[in-house]
Coordinates of C-alpha atoms and ligand atoms in Angstrom, one line a residue:
M1 CA -46.6 -38.7 16.1
T2 CA -45.0 -35.7 14.4
H3 CA -42.0 -33.8 15.7
N4 CA -42.2 -30.2 14.6
V5 CA -38.7 -28.9 14.2
L6 CA -38.0 -25.2 13.4
V7 CA -34.7 -24.4 11.6
M8 CA -33.2 -20.9 11.7
P9 CA -30.2 -20.7 9.4
G10 CA -29.3 -17.1 10.4
D11 CA -26.2 -15.4 8.9
G12 CA -22.7 -16.0 7.6
I13 CA -22.0 -19.7 7.4
G14 CA -25.4 -20.4 9.1
P15 CA -27.3 -21.4 5.9
E16 CA -24.4 -23.6 4.7
I17 CA -24.1 -25.6 7.9
I18 CA -27.9 -25.8 8.5
N19 CA -28.3 -27.2 4.9
E20 CA -26.1 -30.2 5.8
A21 CA -27.7 -30.7 9.2
V22 CA -31.2 -30.8 7.6
K23 CA -30.0 -33.4 5.1
V24 CA -28.8 -35.5 8.0
L25 CA -32.1 -35.1 9.8
Q26 CA -34.0 -36.1 6.7
A27 CA -31.9 -39.2 6.4
C28 CA -32.6 -40.0 10.0
N29 CA -36.3 -39.4 9.4
D30 CA -36.2 -41.9 6.5
K31 CA -34.2 -44.5 8.4
F32 CA -35.9 -44.3 11.8
G33 CA -39.5 -43.2 10.7
L34 CA -39.3 -40.2 13.1
G35 CA -42.2 -38.2 11.7
L36 CA -40.1 -35.1 11.5
S37 CA -41.7 -32.0 10.0
V38 CA -39.2 -29.2 9.3
D39 CA -40.2 -25.5 9.0
S40 CA -37.8 -22.5 8.8
A41 CA -37.7 -18.9 10.1
L42 CA -35.6 -15.8 9.9
L43 CA -33.4 -14.7 12.8
G44 CA -30.6 -12.2 13.2
G45 CA -29.1 -10.2 10.3
A46 CA -31.2 -12.1 7.8
A47 CA -34.3 -11.0 9.7
I48 CA -33.1 -7.4 9.9
D49 CA -32.7 -7.3 6.1
A50 CA -36.1 -8.8 5.5
T51 CA -38.2 -7.2 8.2
G52 CA -36.2 -4.4 10.0
G53 CA -35.8 -6.3 13.3
P54 CA -33.7 -9.3 14.4
L55 CA -36.6 -11.3 16.0
P56 CA -39.7 -11.0 13.8
E57 CA -43.1 -11.7 15.4
E58 CA -43.6 -14.6 13.0
T59 CA -40.3 -16.2 14.1
L60 CA -41.2 -15.9 17.7
S61 CA -44.6 -17.5 17.2
K62 CA -43.2 -20.4 15.2
A63 CA -40.5 -20.8 17.9
K64 CA -43.1 -21.0 20.6
A65 CA -45.3 -23.5 18.7
C66 CA -42.6 -26.0 17.6
D67 CA -41.1 -28.9 19.5
A68 CA -37.5 -28.0 19.1
I69 CA -35.3 -25.5 17.3
L70 CA -32.1 -25.9 15.3
L71 CA -30.1 -22.6 14.8
G72 CA -27.1 -21.9 12.6
A73 CA -25.5 -18.6 13.8
V74 CA -26.3 -14.9 13.7
G75 CA -24.3 -11.7 13.2
G76 CA -21.6 -10.3 10.9
P77 CA -19.9 -7.1 10.0
K78 CA -22.8 -5.9 7.8
W79 CA -24.9 -5.3 11.0
D80 CA -22.1 -4.2 13.4
G81 CA -22.8 -0.5 13.0
L82 CA -26.5 -0.9 14.1
E83 CA -27.4 0.3 17.5
M84 CA -27.3 -2.4 20.2
A85 CA -31.1 -2.8 20.5
I86 CA -31.5 -4.0 16.9
R87 CA -28.3 -5.9 16.4
P88 CA -28.5 -9.6 15.2
E89 CA -27.3 -10.8 18.7
K90 CA -30.4 -9.2 20.2
G91 CA -32.5 -11.7 18.2
L92 CA -30.7 -14.6 19.8
L93 CA -30.8 -13.2 23.3
G94 CA -34.5 -12.3 22.8
I95 CA -35.4 -15.8 21.7
R96 CA -33.5 -17.4 24.6
S97 CA -35.3 -15.1 27.1
E98 CA -38.8 -15.3 25.5
L99 CA -38.6 -19.1 25.5
G100 CA -37.1 -19.3 29.0
L101 CA -34.1 -21.2 27.7
F102 CA -32.1 -20.9 30.9
G103 CA -30.0 -24.1 30.8
N104 CA -27.1 -24.2 28.3
L105 CA -25.4 -27.6 27.9
R106 CA -22.0 -27.4 26.2
P107 CA -20.2 -30.7 25.9
A108 CA -16.5 -30.5 25.1
I109 CA -15.5 -33.9 23.8
L110 CA -12.2 -34.7 22.1
Y111 CA -12.7 -37.2 19.3
P112 CA -9.6 -39.6 19.4
Q113 CA -9.2 -39.1 15.7
L114 CA -8.6 -35.3 16.3
A115 CA -6.2 -35.6 19.2
D116 CA -3.5 -33.8 17.3
A117 CA -5.9 -30.9 16.4
S118 CA -5.7 -29.6 20.0
S119 CA -3.2 -27.0 20.9
L120 CA -2.5 -29.0 24.1
K121 CA -0.3 -32.1 24.4
P122 CA -2.3 -35.3 23.5
E123 CA -1.7 -36.8 27.0
I124 CA -3.4 -33.8 28.6
V125 CA -6.5 -33.9 26.4
S126 CA -6.9 -37.3 25.0
G127 CA -10.2 -38.8 26.2
L128 CA -11.5 -35.4 27.3
D129 CA -15.2 -35.4 28.0
I130 CA -16.5 -32.4 29.9
L131 CA -20.0 -30.9 30.1
I132 CA -20.3 -27.2 30.9
V133 CA -23.7 -26.2 32.2
R134 CA -24.1 -22.4 31.8
E135 CA -27.0 -20.3 33.1
L136 CA -28.2 -18.5 30.0
T137 CA -31.0 -16.0 30.8
G138 CA -29.8 -14.2 33.9
G139 CA -26.6 -12.7 35.4
I140 CA -24.8 -9.7 34.1
Y141 CA -26.0 -10.1 30.4
F142 CA -29.6 -9.3 31.4
G143 CA -29.3 -7.5 34.8
Q144 CA -30.9 -4.1 35.2
P145 CA -30.0 -1.2 35.4
R146 CA -27.5 -1.1 32.5
G147 CA -26.3 1.5 30.0
I148 CA -23.9 4.3 29.4
R149 CA -24.5 7.5 31.4
T150 CA -22.8 10.9 31.7
L151 CA -21.7 11.8 35.2
E152 CA -22.0 15.2 36.7
N153 CA -18.4 15.9 35.9
G154 CA -19.1 15.2 32.3
E155 CA -17.3 11.9 32.2
R156 CA -19.1 9.0 30.6
Q157 CA -19.6 5.8 32.6
G158 CA -20.6 2.3 31.4
Y159 CA -22.5 0.1 33.9
N160 CA -24.1 -3.3 34.1
T161 CA -25.7 -5.2 37.0
Y162 CA -24.7 -8.8 38.0
V163 CA -27.8 -10.3 39.7
Y164 CA -29.1 -13.8 40.4
S165 CA -32.1 -14.8 42.4
E166 CA -32.3 -17.9 44.5
S167 CA -34.8 -19.6 42.1
E168 CA -32.6 -18.9 39.1
I169 CA -29.6 -20.5 40.9
R170 CA -31.7 -23.5 42.0
R171 CA -33.1 -24.3 38.5
I172 CA -29.7 -24.3 36.9
G173 CA -28.3 -26.2 39.8
K174 CA -30.9 -28.9 39.2
V175 CA -29.9 -29.3 35.6
A176 CA -26.2 -29.6 36.6
F177 CA -26.7 -32.0 39.5
E178 CA -28.9 -34.2 37.3
A179 CA -26.4 -34.2 34.4
A180 CA -23.6 -35.1 36.8
R181 CA -25.7 -37.9 38.3
A182 CA -26.2 -39.3 34.8
R183 CA -22.4 -39.1 34.0
N184 CA -19.5 -39.6 36.4
G185 CA -21.0 -38.0 39.5
K186 CA -18.6 -35.0 39.7
L187 CA -19.8 -31.4 39.7
C188 CA -17.6 -28.4 40.0
S189 CA -19.4 -25.1 40.6
V190 CA -17.5 -22.1 39.3
D191 CA -17.8 -18.7 41.0
K192 CA -16.0 -15.6 42.2
A193 CA -17.2 -15.8 45.8
N194 CA -14.1 -14.1 47.1
V195 CA -15.2 -10.8 45.4
L196 CA -18.8 -10.9 44.2
E197 CA -21.8 -11.3 46.7
V198 CA -24.0 -12.6 44.0
T199 CA -21.7 -15.7 43.7
V200 CA -21.5 -16.0 47.5
L201 CA -25.3 -16.7 47.3
W202 CA -24.6 -19.0 44.3
R203 CA -22.1 -21.1 46.3
E204 CA -24.4 -21.2 49.4
I205 CA -27.3 -22.6 47.3
M206 CA -25.1 -25.1 45.4
D207 CA -24.0 -26.4 48.9
D208 CA -27.6 -26.6 50.0
M209 CA -28.7 -28.5 46.9
A210 CA -25.8 -31.0 47.3
K211 CA -27.7 -32.5 50.3
D212 CA -30.3 -33.8 47.9
Y213 CA -27.6 -35.4 45.6
P214 CA -25.5 -37.5 47.9
D215 CA -24.3 -39.5 44.9
V216 CA -22.8 -36.3 43.3
E217 CA -19.4 -35.0 44.6
L218 CA -19.7 -31.2 44.6
S219 CA -16.6 -29.0 44.5
H220 CA -16.2 -25.2 44.1
M221 CA -13.6 -23.3 42.2
Y222 CA -12.9 -19.6 41.5
V223 CA -13.3 -18.7 37.9
D224 CA -9.7 -17.5 37.4
N225 CA -8.5 -20.8 38.8
A226 CA -11.0 -22.7 36.7
A227 CA -9.7 -21.0 33.5
M228 CA -6.1 -22.1 34.5
Q229 CA -7.1 -25.6 35.4
L230 CA -8.9 -26.0 32.1
V231 CA -5.7 -25.6 30.2
R232 CA -3.5 -27.3 32.9
A233 CA -5.4 -30.5 33.6
P234 CA -8.8 -30.4 32.0
K235 CA -9.6 -34.1 32.6
Q236 CA -10.1 -33.4 36.3
F237 CA -13.5 -32.1 35.3
D238 CA -16.7 -34.0 34.6
V239 CA -19.6 -31.4 34.8
M240 CA -19.0 -27.7 35.5
V241 CA -21.8 -25.3 36.4
T242 CA -21.5 -21.6 36.3
G243 CA -23.3 -18.3 35.5
N244 CA -23.9 -16.7 32.2
M245 CA -20.7 -14.6 31.7
F246 CA -18.2 -17.0 33.2
G247 CA -19.8 -19.9 31.3
D248 CA -19.6 -17.9 28.1
I249 CA -15.8 -17.6 28.5
L250 CA -15.0 -20.9 30.0
S251 CA -17.0 -22.9 27.4
D252 CA -15.1 -21.3 24.6
A253 CA -11.8 -22.1 26.3
A254 CA -13.0 -25.7 26.7
A255 CA -14.1 -25.7 23.1
M256 CA -10.5 -24.9 22.0
L257 CA -9.1 -27.8 24.0
T258 CA -10.9 -30.1 21.5
G259 CA -9.1 -28.6 18.5
S260 CA -11.9 -26.9 16.7
I261 CA -14.9 -24.9 17.6
G262 CA -16.4 -26.3 14.4
M263 CA -16.9 -29.7 16.2
L264 CA -18.9 -28.5 19.2
P265 CA -22.7 -28.7 19.7
S266 CA -24.8 -27.1 22.3
A267 CA -28.3 -27.2 23.8
S268 CA -30.4 -24.5 25.5
L269 CA -33.3 -26.0 27.5
D270 CA -36.4 -24.6 29.2
V271 CA -38.0 -26.1 32.3
T272 CA -39.9 -28.7 30.3
G273 CA -36.9 -29.9 28.2
K274 CA -37.9 -28.1 25.0
G275 CA -34.8 -26.6 23.6
M276 CA -32.9 -24.7 21.0
Y277 CA -29.8 -26.4 19.6
E278 CA -26.9 -24.7 17.9
P279 CA -23.2 -25.0 17.3
C280 CA -21.0 -23.2 19.8
H281 CA -19.3 -21.1 17.1
G282 CA -20.5 -17.9 15.5
S283 CA -21.4 -17.0 11.9
A284 CA -17.7 -17.0 10.8
P285 CA -18.1 -14.2 8.3
D286 CA -14.4 -14.7 7.3
I287 CA -15.2 -18.0 5.6
A288 CA -18.9 -17.5 4.7
G289 CA -20.0 -18.6 1.3
Q290 CA -16.8 -20.5 0.5
G291 CA -17.8 -24.0 1.4
K292 CA -15.1 -24.1 4.1
A293 CA -17.3 -24.3 7.2
N294 CA -17.3 -27.4 9.3
P295 CA -20.9 -28.6 9.5
L296 CA -20.2 -31.2 12.2
A297 CA -21.0 -29.0 15.2
T298 CA -24.4 -28.3 13.7
I299 CA -25.0 -31.9 12.8
L300 CA -24.0 -32.9 16.4
S301 CA -26.4 -30.2 17.6
A302 CA -29.2 -32.0 15.7
A303 CA -28.2 -35.2 17.4
M304 CA -28.5 -33.5 20.8
M305 CA -31.9 -32.2 19.7
L306 CA -33.1 -35.7 19.0
R307 CA -31.9 -36.9 22.3
Y308 CA -32.9 -34.2 24.7
S309 CA -36.1 -32.7 23.3
L310 CA -37.5 -35.3 20.9
N311 CA -36.7 -38.4 22.9
E312 CA -35.2 -40.2 19.9
G313 CA -32.0 -41.4 21.5
A314 CA -31.4 -44.2 18.9
A315 CA -31.4 -41.7 16.1
A316 CA -29.1 -39.4 18.1
D317 CA -26.6 -42.3 18.7
A318 CA -26.7 -43.1 15.0
I319 CA -25.8 -39.5 14.0
E320 CA -22.9 -39.5 16.5
A321 CA -21.7 -42.8 15.2
A322 CA -21.8 -41.6 11.6
V323 CA -19.7 -38.6 12.5
S324 CA -17.1 -40.9 14.0
V325 CA -17.1 -43.0 10.9
V326 CA -16.4 -40.0 8.6
L327 CA -13.5 -39.0 10.9
D328 CA -12.2 -42.6 10.7
Q329 CA -12.5 -42.3 6.9
G330 CA -10.0 -39.4 7.1
L331 CA -12.4 -36.7 5.9
R332 CA -11.6 -33.3 7.4
T333 CA -12.8 -29.7 6.7
A334 CA -10.1 -27.1 6.7
D335 CA -10.4 -26.2 10.4
I336 CA -9.5 -29.7 11.4
A337 CA -7.2 -30.5 8.5
S338 CA -4.3 -32.8 9.3
N339 CA -1.5 -34.6 7.4
G340 CA -2.6 -37.7 5.6
C341 CA -6.3 -36.8 5.7
Q342 CA -8.5 -35.5 2.8
T343 CA -9.6 -31.9 3.1
V344 CA -13.3 -31.6 2.0
N345 CA -15.8 -28.9 1.7
T346 CA -19.0 -28.3 3.8
E347 CA -21.3 -30.2 1.4
T348 CA -19.0 -33.2 1.0
M349 CA -18.7 -33.5 4.8
G350 CA -22.5 -33.4 5.2
E351 CA -23.1 -35.9 2.5
A352 CA -20.5 -38.3 3.9
V353 CA -22.3 -38.2 7.3
V354 CA -25.6 -38.9 5.5
S355 CA -24.1 -41.9 3.7
A356 CA -22.4 -43.2 6.8
L357 CA -25.8 -42.9 8.6
L358 CA -27.7 -44.7 5.9
N359 CA -25.1 -47.5 5.6
G360 CA -24.6 -47.8 9.4
Ligands
NAD1 P1 -16.8 -17.2 15.1 O1 -17.1 -18.4 16.0 O2 -17.9 -16.9 14.1 O3 -15.4 -17.4 14.4 C1 -14.2 -17.5 15.1 C2 -13.2 -18.3 14.2 O4 -13.6 -19.7 14.1 C3 -13.2 -17.7 12.7 O5 -11.8 -17.8 12.3 C4 -14.0 -18.7 12.0 O6 -13.7 -18.8 10.6 C5 -13.8 -20.0 12.7 N1 -15.0 -20.9 12.7 C6 -16.1 -20.7 13.4 N2 -17.0 -21.7 13.1 C7 -16.4 -22.5 12.2 C8 -16.8 -23.7 11.5 N3 -18.0 -24.2 11.6 N4 -16.0 -24.2 10.6 C9 -14.7 -23.7 10.4 N5 -14.3 -22.6 11.1 C10 -15.1 -22.0 11.9 O7 -16.6 -16.0 16.1 P2 -16.4 -14.4 15.8 O8 -15.5 -14.3 14.6 O9 -16.0 -13.8 17.1 O10 -17.8 -13.9 15.5 C11 -18.3 -13.7 14.1 C12 -19.8 -13.3 14.2 O11 -20.6 -14.3 14.8 C13 -20.0 -12.0 15.1 O12 -21.0 -11.2 14.4 C14 -20.5 -12.6 16.4 O13 -21.4 -11.6 17.0 C15 -21.3 -13.8 15.9 N6 -21.5 -14.8 16.9 C16 -22.7 -15.4 16.9 C17 -22.9 -16.5 17.8 C18 -24.2 -17.2 17.7 O14 -25.0 -17.0 16.7 N7 -24.5 -18.1 18.6 C19 -21.9 -16.9 18.7 C20 -20.7 -16.2 18.6 C21 -20.5 -15.2 17.8

């Protein structure tokens, strides 16, 4: 059986980190006989430069045909002046929505070796293991109508629409309840039900769904409190579920609890479990092309891809174990540098994971 994987390096540090992740996937392929076949496609700024648009037809058809996608990151100052409809980020939003990738899984795990990289005290974050489940194809980022209009008095007004239908809430709720069931059985639903009707409905549906998951303890929290609790006592959380915009913000905050955004993978799944996997960070134009990027978030995204979409759990475990080995060896990229450890570049880090994997 062949697993057809599509890689989309994207922009900035994207090509550097994807290179290392592909090396790790090839090593896994050799070690576990996975039958991986890897193709590549353009997305974002790279696609704009080559074709004029951020999501070329060829990319979309390859993305629809493959079994799973591994993405680097898109965007950068070169394309910031373009109008919104053809910006690199539109390619990313477009592919998520075309493929129906509504369920975003963002783990925030603090590796014990990196406890001192967090800006929080070690006793508050050590052992942290949270999963944020974010709805990805609805909410205010996609709601219509939207735009910037000129009012009768000549003043300009920007507007967006925050909307969720019951079926959208139920399908993300299912992902979250099932994830909680497979972990420690605790689910915190985050909303702003004291102000926004759309999240009053969200809360009502989560409560209704909880009846089907008696083994999961459901709680609710307003988003402002959730932001505060994440930095005050983050270990109180197991799985958190929330809408697109709140999830965008909270998952970045959770990412920082772990010390570096360069360590964090993510998965975006459709209803069948097919998915796109990418690091939580962006294209980091400030360090692009300098060999400074941490490839571990992308390598760990490849592990999630093997586990969630390709059903190759043993290979995923082996990648995660190899990452832990290189951290034990004291190898660090600049973003997670620490006293007494060796600072290495992107390629050396990737190759160390390959060798730990092959020797593991
Ligand atoms: P960013 O995540 O790219 O960078 C934030 C900071 O983290 C920078 O200092 C960067 O150097 C550092 N960083 C990020 N990834 C790193 C890694 N792997 N190793 C070491 N350091 C790392 O966020 P930003 O600066 O706000 O955005 C830059 C561009 O990326 C923008 O064009 C933005 O639109 C785009 N972006 C893309 C995605 C995506 O493709 N999914 C997500 C977020 C931002």
